PDB file of C-alpha atoms in Angstrom:
ATOM      1  CA  MET A   1      71.380 188.364 113.048  1.00  0.00           C
ATOM      2  CA  THR A   2      69.356 187.306 116.087  1.00  0.00           C
ATOM      3  CA  ALA A   3      69.775 183.688 117.097  1.00  0.00           C
ATOM      4  CA  GLU A   4      66.527 181.769 117.382  1.00  0.00           C
ATOM      5  CA  PRO A   5      66.001 178.488 119.195  1.00  0.00           C
ATOM      6  CA  ASP A   6      66.405 175.441 117.026  1.00  0.00           C
ATOM      7  CA  PRO A   7      63.067 173.534 116.980  1.00  0.00           C
ATOM      8  CA  ALA A   8      64.919 170.245 116.515  1.00  0.00           C
ATOM      9  CA  ALA A   9      66.929 170.937 119.648  1.00  0.00           C
ATOM     10  CA  ALA A  10      63.941 172.115 121.672  1.00  0.00           C
ATOM     11  CA  SER A  11      61.927 168.946 121.024  1.00  0.00           C
ATOM     12  CA  PRO A  12      64.181 166.523 122.991  1.00  0.00           C
ATOM     13  CA  ARG A  13      64.277 168.953 125.887  1.00  0.00           C
ATOM     14  CA  ASN A  14      60.494 168.959 126.002  1.00  0.00           C
ATOM     15  CA  GLY A  15      60.515 165.157 125.830  1.00  0.00           C
ATOM     16  CA  VAL A  16      62.340 164.737 129.146  1.00  0.00           C
ATOM     17  CA  ARG A  17      60.526 167.438 131.086  1.00  0.00           C
ATOM     18  CA  GLY A  18      57.741 165.052 132.101  1.00  0.00           C
ATOM     19  CA  PRO A  19      59.969 162.260 133.443  1.00  0.00           C
ATOM     20  CA  ILE A  20      62.220 164.768 135.204  1.00  0.00           C
ATOM     21  CA  ALA A  21      59.240 166.453 136.890  1.00  0.00           C
ATOM     22  CA  LEU A  22      57.942 163.041 138.004  1.00  0.00           C
ATOM     23  CA  MET A  23      61.323 162.030 139.446  1.00  0.00           C
ATOM     24  CA  VAL A  24      61.721 165.300 141.342  1.00  0.00           C
ATOM     25  CA  ALA A  25      58.188 164.970 142.718  1.00  0.00           C
ATOM     26  CA  ALA A  26      58.828 161.348 143.702  1.00  0.00           C
ATOM     27  CA  ALA A  27      62.050 162.288 145.511  1.00  0.00           C
ATOM     28  CA  ALA A  28      60.263 165.064 147.411  1.00  0.00           C
ATOM     29  CA  LEU A  29      57.417 162.732 148.434  1.00  0.00           C
ATOM     30  CA  MET A  30      59.864 160.063 149.561  1.00  0.00           C
ATOM     31  CA  TRP A  31      61.721 162.570 151.711  1.00  0.00           C
ATOM     32  CA  ALA A  32      58.450 163.812 153.238  1.00  0.00           C
ATOM     33  CA  SER A  33      57.363 160.223 153.865  1.00  0.00           C
ATOM     34  CA  SER A  34      60.645 159.470 155.634  1.00  0.00           C
ATOM     35  CA  ARG A  35      59.890 162.225 158.163  1.00  0.00           C
ATOM     36  CA  LEU A  36      56.384 161.012 159.010  1.00  0.00           C
ATOM     37  CA  THR A  37      55.307 158.241 161.404  1.00  0.00           C
ATOM     38  CA  TRP A  38      54.602 154.913 159.734  1.00  0.00           C
ATOM     39  CA  TYR A  39      53.914 152.711 162.749  1.00  0.00           C
ATOM     40  CA  THR A  40      53.233 153.285 166.434  1.00  0.00           C
ATOM     41  CA  VAL A  41      54.051 150.506 168.882  1.00  0.00           C
ATOM     42  CA  SER A  42      53.202 150.308 172.569  1.00  0.00           C
ATOM     43  CA  SER A  43      55.016 148.004 174.950  1.00  0.00           C
ATOM     44  CA  SER A  44      55.404 147.205 178.618  1.00  0.00           C
ATOM     45  CA  ASP A  45      58.059 145.354 180.580  1.00  0.00           C
ATOM     46  CA  GLY A  46      56.163 145.127 183.888  1.00  0.00           C
ATOM     47  CA  LEU A  47      58.802 147.160 185.685  1.00  0.00           C
ATOM     48  CA  THR A  48      58.489 150.630 184.235  1.00  0.00           C
ATOM     49  CA  GLU A  49      55.742 152.755 182.747  1.00  0.00           C
ATOM     50  CA  PRO A  50      54.270 151.527 179.453  1.00  0.00           C
ATOM     51  CA  ARG A  51      56.229 152.849 176.495  1.00  0.00           C
ATOM     52  CA  THR A  52      55.054 154.146 173.124  1.00  0.00           C
ATOM     53  CA  ASP A  53      57.389 154.509 170.137  1.00  0.00           C
ATOM     54  CA  HIS A  54      56.575 156.330 166.896  1.00  0.00           C
ATOM     55  CA  LEU A  55      58.548 154.786 164.051  1.00  0.00           C
ATOM     56  CA  THR A  56      59.123 157.149 161.140  1.00  0.00           C
ATOM     57  CA  GLY A  57      59.553 156.156 157.527  1.00  0.00           C
ATOM     58  CA  SER A  58      63.316 156.519 157.732  1.00  0.00           C
ATOM     59  CA  VAL A  59      63.318 154.013 160.612  1.00  0.00           C
ATOM     60  CA  TRP A  60      60.790 151.579 159.181  1.00  0.00           C
ATOM     61  CA  PHE A  61      62.399 151.667 155.722  1.00  0.00           C
ATOM     62  CA  GLY A  62      65.982 152.836 156.089  1.00  0.00           C
ATOM     63  CA  ALA A  63      66.609 153.048 152.328  1.00  0.00           C
ATOM     64  CA  LEU A  64      63.830 155.581 151.748  1.00  0.00           C
ATOM     65  CA  THR A  65      65.967 158.727 151.981  1.00  0.00           C
ATOM     66  CA  PRO A  66      68.942 157.249 150.066  1.00  0.00           C
ATOM     67  CA  LEU A  67      66.598 156.188 147.262  1.00  0.00           C
ATOM     68  CA  ALA A  68      65.235 159.732 147.100  1.00  0.00           C
ATOM     69  CA  LEU A  69      68.797 160.984 146.621  1.00  0.00           C
ATOM     70  CA  VAL A  70      69.357 158.373 143.912  1.00  0.00           C
ATOM     71  CA  LEU A  71      66.327 159.717 142.051  1.00  0.00           C
ATOM     72  CA  LEU A  72      67.765 163.222 142.158  1.00  0.00           C
ATOM     73  CA  ALA A  73      71.046 161.867 140.818  1.00  0.00           C
ATOM     74  CA  ALA A  74      69.069 160.153 138.060  1.00  0.00           C
ATOM     75  CA  VAL A  75      67.725 163.549 137.001  1.00  0.00           C
ATOM     76  CA  ALA A  76      71.270 164.766 136.375  1.00  0.00           C
ATOM     77  CA  ALA A  77      72.083 161.507 134.596  1.00  0.00           C
ATOM     78  CA  VAL A  78      69.102 161.925 132.264  1.00  0.00           C
ATOM     79  CA  LEU A  79      70.317 165.388 131.266  1.00  0.00           C
ATOM     80  CA  ALA A  80      73.846 164.110 130.693  1.00  0.00           C
ATOM     81  CA  THR A  81      73.016 161.068 128.549  1.00  0.00           C
ATOM     82  CA  ARG A  82      71.286 160.192 125.324  1.00  0.00           C
ATOM     83  CA  GLY A  83      69.989 157.159 123.477  1.00  0.00           C
ATOM     84  CA  TRP A  84      70.159 153.749 125.140  1.00  0.00           C
ATOM     85  CA  PRO A  85      71.963 154.952 128.335  1.00  0.00           C
ATOM     86  CA  ARG A  86      69.004 157.215 129.018  1.00  0.00           C
ATOM     87  CA  ARG A  87      66.589 154.362 128.460  1.00  0.00           C
ATOM     88  CA  LEU A  88      68.662 152.202 130.811  1.00  0.00           C
ATOM     89  CA  ILE A  89      68.297 154.914 133.454  1.00  0.00           C
ATOM     90  CA  GLY A  90      64.555 154.616 132.929  1.00  0.00           C
ATOM     91  CA  VAL A  91      64.705 150.907 133.739  1.00  0.00           C
ATOM     92  CA  LEU A  92      66.704 151.597 136.905  1.00  0.00           C
ATOM     93  CA  VAL A  93      64.230 154.293 137.980  1.00  0.00           C
ATOM     94  CA  ALA A  94      61.365 151.819 137.527  1.00  0.00           C
ATOM     95  CA  LEU A  95      63.218 149.294 139.712  1.00  0.00           C
ATOM     96  CA  ILE A  96      63.721 151.960 142.391  1.00  0.00           C
ATOM     97  CA  ALA A  97      59.971 152.579 142.281  1.00  0.00           C
ATOM     98  CA  ALA A  98      59.251 148.892 142.827  1.00  0.00           C
ATOM     99  CA  VAL A  99      61.635 148.710 145.797  1.00  0.00           C
ATOM    100  CA  THR A 100      60.055 151.836 147.293  1.00  0.00           C
ATOM    101  CA  ALA A 101      56.545 150.420 147.080  1.00  0.00           C
ATOM    102  CA  VAL A 102      57.223 147.083 148.810  1.00  0.00           C
ATOM    103  CA  PRO A 103      57.517 148.194 152.508  1.00  0.00           C
ATOM    104  CA  ALA A 104      54.468 150.457 152.358  1.00  0.00           C
ATOM    105  CA  PHE A 105      52.419 147.789 150.562  1.00  0.00           C
ATOM    106  CA  ALA A 106      53.424 145.201 153.160  1.00  0.00           C
ATOM    107  CA  LEU A 107      52.458 147.575 155.951  1.00  0.00           C
ATOM    108  CA  PHE A 108      49.014 148.247 154.514  1.00  0.00           C
ATOM    109  CA  THR A 109      48.335 144.568 153.843  1.00  0.00           C
ATOM    110  CA  GLY A 110      49.721 143.407 157.198  1.00  0.00           C
ATOM    111  CA  SER A 111      52.252 141.109 155.560  1.00  0.00           C
ATOM    112  CA  GLY A 112      54.939 139.670 157.782  1.00  0.00           C
ATOM    113  CA  ASP A 113      55.432 139.974 161.524  1.00  0.00           C
ATOM    114  CA  LEU A 114      54.648 143.672 161.991  1.00  0.00           C
ATOM    115  CA  PRO A 115      54.662 143.622 165.833  1.00  0.00           C
ATOM    116  CA  GLY A 116      57.989 141.790 165.912  1.00  0.00           C
ATOM    117  CA  ARG A 117      59.512 144.163 163.354  1.00  0.00           C
ATOM    118  CA  ALA A 118      58.212 147.178 165.276  1.00  0.00           C
ATOM    119  CA  MET A 119      59.650 145.869 168.558  1.00  0.00           C
ATOM    120  CA  ALA A 120      63.030 145.291 166.919  1.00  0.00           C
ATOM    121  CA  LEU A 121      63.135 148.708 165.252  1.00  0.00           C
ATOM    122  CA  ALA A 122      62.134 150.419 168.506  1.00  0.00           C
ATOM    123  CA  GLU A 123      65.137 148.725 170.140  1.00  0.00           C
ATOM    124  CA  LEU A 124      63.083 147.600 173.106  1.00  0.00           C
ATOM    125  CA  PRO A 125      64.667 145.508 175.873  1.00  0.00           C
ATOM    126  CA  ALA A 126      64.235 141.745 175.704  1.00  0.00           C
ATOM    127  CA  ARG A 127      61.914 141.723 178.713  1.00  0.00           C
ATOM    128  CA  ALA A 128      59.466 144.157 177.032  1.00  0.00           C
ATOM    129  CA  GLY A 129      56.225 142.762 175.692  1.00  0.00           C
ATOM    130  CA  TYR A 130      54.108 144.005 172.805  1.00  0.00           C
ATOM    131  CA  THR A 131      50.813 145.501 173.931  1.00  0.00           C
ATOM    132  CA  ASP A 132      49.472 147.427 170.939  1.00  0.00           C
ATOM    133  CA  GLY A 133      50.408 148.830 167.550  1.00  0.00           C
ATOM    134  CA  PHE A 134      48.835 150.555 164.582  1.00  0.00           C
ATOM    135  CA  THR A 135      49.770 151.973 161.197  1.00  0.00           C
ATOM    136  CA  SER A 136      49.734 155.709 160.487  1.00  0.00           C
ATOM    137  CA  PRO A 137      48.555 155.751 156.858  1.00  0.00           C
ATOM    138  CA  LEU A 138      49.829 159.130 155.621  1.00  0.00           C
ATOM    139  CA  GLY A 139      53.530 158.276 155.579  1.00  0.00           C
ATOM    140  CA  PRO A 140      53.250 154.957 153.738  1.00  0.00           C
ATOM    141  CA  ALA A 141      50.653 156.453 151.384  1.00  0.00           C
ATOM    142  CA  LEU A 142      53.089 159.182 150.327  1.00  0.00           C
ATOM    143  CA  SER A 143      55.673 156.495 149.711  1.00  0.00           C
ATOM    144  CA  LEU A 144      53.280 154.622 147.429  1.00  0.00           C
ATOM    145  CA  VAL A 145      52.438 157.797 145.488  1.00  0.00           C
ATOM    146  CA  ALA A 146      56.165 158.473 145.118  1.00  0.00           C
ATOM    147  CA  ALA A 147      56.682 154.940 143.829  1.00  0.00           C
ATOM    148  CA  LEU A 148      53.928 155.402 141.240  1.00  0.00           C
ATOM    149  CA  ALA A 149      55.425 158.710 140.068  1.00  0.00           C
ATOM    150  CA  ALA A 150      58.901 157.198 139.807  1.00  0.00           C
ATOM    151  CA  PHE A 151      57.569 154.161 137.954  1.00  0.00           C
ATOM    152  CA  ALA A 152      55.775 156.387 135.445  1.00  0.00           C
ATOM    153  CA  ALA A 153      58.991 158.363 134.907  1.00  0.00           C
ATOM    154  CA  GLY A 154      60.958 155.164 134.402  1.00  0.00           C
ATOM    155  CA  VAL A 155      58.502 153.827 131.840  1.00  0.00           C
ATOM    156  CA  LEU A 156      58.534 157.107 129.902  1.00  0.00           C
ATOM    157  CA  LEU A 157      62.326 157.117 129.788  1.00  0.00           C
ATOM    158  CA  ALA A 158      62.617 153.431 128.924  1.00  0.00           C
ATOM    159  CA  ARG A 159      60.162 153.798 126.037  1.00  0.00           C
ATOM    160  CA  MET A 160      61.562 157.081 124.737  1.00  0.00           C
ATOM    161  CA  PRO A 161      62.089 156.916 120.952  1.00  0.00           C
ATOM    162  CA  ARG A 162      65.648 157.110 119.699  1.00  0.00           C
ATOM    163  CA  GLU A 163      65.167 160.483 118.029  1.00  0.00           C
ATOM    164  CA  SER A 164      63.596 161.913 121.195  1.00  0.00           C
ATOM    165  CA  ALA A 165      66.356 160.626 123.454  1.00  0.00           C
ATOM    166  CA  GLN A 166      68.983 163.078 122.213  1.00  0.00           C
ATOM    167  CA  LEU A 167      70.398 165.818 124.364  1.00  0.00           C
ATOM    168  CA  SER A 168      68.886 169.228 123.957  1.00  0.00           C
ATOM    169  CA  GLY A 169      71.092 171.890 122.388  1.00  0.00           C
ATOM    170  CA  LYS A 170      71.469 173.464 125.814  1.00  0.00           C
ATOM    171  CA  TYR A 171      73.420 170.467 127.105  1.00  0.00           C
ATOM    172  CA  ASP A 172      75.325 169.462 123.909  1.00  0.00           C
ATOM    173  CA  ASN A 173      79.091 169.541 123.944  1.00  0.00           C
ATOM    174  CA  PRO A 174      79.974 172.903 122.288  1.00  0.00           C
ATOM    175  CA  VAL A 175      82.819 171.371 120.283  1.00  0.00           C
ATOM    176  CA  THR A 176      80.576 168.611 118.932  1.00  0.00           C
ATOM    177  CA  ARG A 177      77.853 171.133 118.119  1.00  0.00           C
ATOM    178  CA  ARG A 178      80.257 173.361 116.173  1.00  0.00           C
ATOM    179  CA  GLU A 179      81.628 170.403 114.230  1.00  0.00           C
ATOM    180  CA  ALA A 180      78.113 169.332 113.295  1.00  0.00           C
ATOM    181  CA  ALA A 181      77.238 172.883 112.225  1.00  0.00           C
ATOM    182  CA  THR A 182      80.335 173.087 110.007  1.00  0.00           C
ATOM    183  CA  GLU A 183      79.401 169.794 108.368  1.00  0.00           C
ATOM    184  CA  GLN A 184      75.868 171.023 107.674  1.00  0.00           C
ATOM    185  CA  VAL A 185      77.193 174.224 106.101  1.00  0.00           C
ATOM    186  CA  GLU A 186      79.549 172.251 103.865  1.00  0.00           C
ATOM    187  CA  ASN A 187      76.728 169.926 102.824  1.00  0.00           C
ATOM    188  CA  GLN A 188      74.543 172.901 101.927  1.00  0.00           C
ATOM    189  CA  ARG A 189      77.387 174.455  99.946  1.00  0.00           C
ATOM    190  CA  THR A 190      78.088 171.202  98.086  1.00  0.00           C
ATOM    191  CA  ALA A 191      74.428 170.843  97.184  1.00  0.00           C
ATOM    192  CA  ASP A 192      74.409 174.492  96.012  1.00  0.00           C
ATOM    193  CA  LYS A 193      71.485 175.324  98.291  1.00  0.00           C
ATOM    194  CA  PRO A 194      70.837 178.702  99.880  1.00  0.00           C
ATOM    195  CA  ASP A 195      71.748 179.250 103.514  1.00  0.00           C
ATOM    196  CA  GLY A 196      68.072 179.748 104.266  1.00  0.00           C
ATOM    197  CA  GLY A 197      67.791 175.997 104.723  1.00  0.00           C
ATOM    198  CA  LEU A 198      69.878 176.218 107.891  1.00  0.00           C
ATOM    199  CA  SER A 199      68.661 177.442 111.241  1.00  0.00           C
ATOM    200  CA  GLU A 200      70.267 180.530 112.702  1.00  0.00           C
ATOM    201  CA  ARG A 201      71.559 178.391 115.565  1.00  0.00           C
ATOM    202  CA  VAL A 202      73.523 176.299 113.075  1.00  0.00           C
ATOM    203  CA  LEU A 203      74.818 179.417 111.303  1.00  0.00           C
ATOM    204  CA  TRP A 204      76.064 180.893 114.564  1.00  0.00           C
ATOM    205  CA  ASP A 205      77.757 177.615 115.542  1.00  0.00           C
ATOM    206  CA  ALA A 206      79.415 177.455 112.103  1.00  0.00           C
ATOM    207  CA  LEU A 207      80.724 181.000 112.527  1.00  0.00           C
ATOM    208  CA  ASP A 208      82.069 180.075 115.964  1.00  0.00           C
ATOM    209  CA  ALA A 209      83.910 177.169 114.337  1.00  0.00           C
ATOM    210  CA  GLY A 210      85.485 179.511 111.749  1.00  0.00           C
ATOM    211  CA  ALA A 211      83.313 178.447 108.798  1.00  0.00           C
ATOM    212  CA  ASP A 212      81.674 181.300 106.892  1.00  0.00           C
ATOM    213  CA  PRO A 213      78.222 180.171 105.655  1.00  0.00           C
ATOM    214  CA  THR A 214      78.174 183.054 103.124  1.00  0.00           C
ATOM    215  CA  ASP A 215      81.504 182.095 101.509  1.00  0.00           C
ATOM    216  CA  ASP A 216      80.804 180.393  98.157  1.00  0.00           C
ATOM    217  CA  SER A 217      84.443 180.242  97.019  1.00  0.00           C
ATOM    218  CA  PRO A 218      85.684 176.753  96.077  1.00  0.00           C
ATOM    219  CA  LYS A 219      87.823 174.839  98.495  1.00  0.00           C
ATOM    220  CA  PRO A 220      91.593 174.731  97.840  1.00  0.00           C
ATOM    221  CA  GLY A 221      92.420 171.956  95.363  1.00  0.00           C
ATOM    222  CA  ALA A 222      88.892 171.879  93.891  1.00  0.00           C
ATOM    223  CA  GLN A 223      88.829 171.681  90.068  1.00  0.00           C
ATOM    224  CA  ALA A 224      86.902 174.156  88.004  1.00  0.00           C
ATOM    225  CA  THR A 225      84.435 172.612  85.557  1.00  0.00           C
ATOM    226  CA  ASP A 226      83.482 175.700  83.519  1.00  0.00           C
ATOM    227  CA  SER A 227      85.646 174.858  80.449  1.00  0.00           C
ATOM    228  CA  PRO A 228      84.594 172.216  77.886  1.00  0.00           C
ATOM    229  CA  GLY A 229      85.466 168.662  78.840  1.00  0.00           C
ATOM    230  CA  GLY A 230      85.399 169.500  82.545  1.00  0.00           C
ATOM    231  CA  LYS A 231      89.063 170.636  82.514  1.00  0.00           C
ATOM    232  CA  ALA A 232      90.319 173.762  84.151  1.00  0.00           C
ATOM    233  CA  GLY A 233      90.558 176.679  81.681  1.00  0.00           C
TER     234      GLY A 233
END
């Protein structure tokens, strides 16, 4: 008997592939963004040569790399949970996306004191004066794309139907899976239905648990009902 994949178990696995792919992509984009220059500031203190500092994403937004690592951890959490905990992870992922988008959005819109922030992050001496500064768009743009991908993943997880939020058979606890298979075999036997109604995956799990799906003998203590009046002959 060749074991075939259980369609019911394969469906939940397919349901989380999209959000997982989006979270992995978002984490990769966030890491790449953290390595790129977000803002370039030029300064002069009147005593030394003018100075130019290139502030990367990890400097401008220090939480960028840690948030990327949190997204990767969320991938593992999605695979290890089911039901409402998985949907809660979706909400948290959406919040991470919102936090990721704020610094880049502020940079593009010029919100806040950008020169003052740049001078502080560049750790310039107090006597230094701001002379020029400009935004390098690629780094913040990648951060915004990452935020959109993470937000989409969070929404998909948060809105995942209950029946689609179950673990795939690949990640089920083997003991739980065998117990469920044994119960299904017993239900089939009680209903006097052929074993063909069970998937081969279930049959294999039942055999692993010590239950023989082909055994039609009554359970110990069961009463025979062949004689008149329903009494044992």
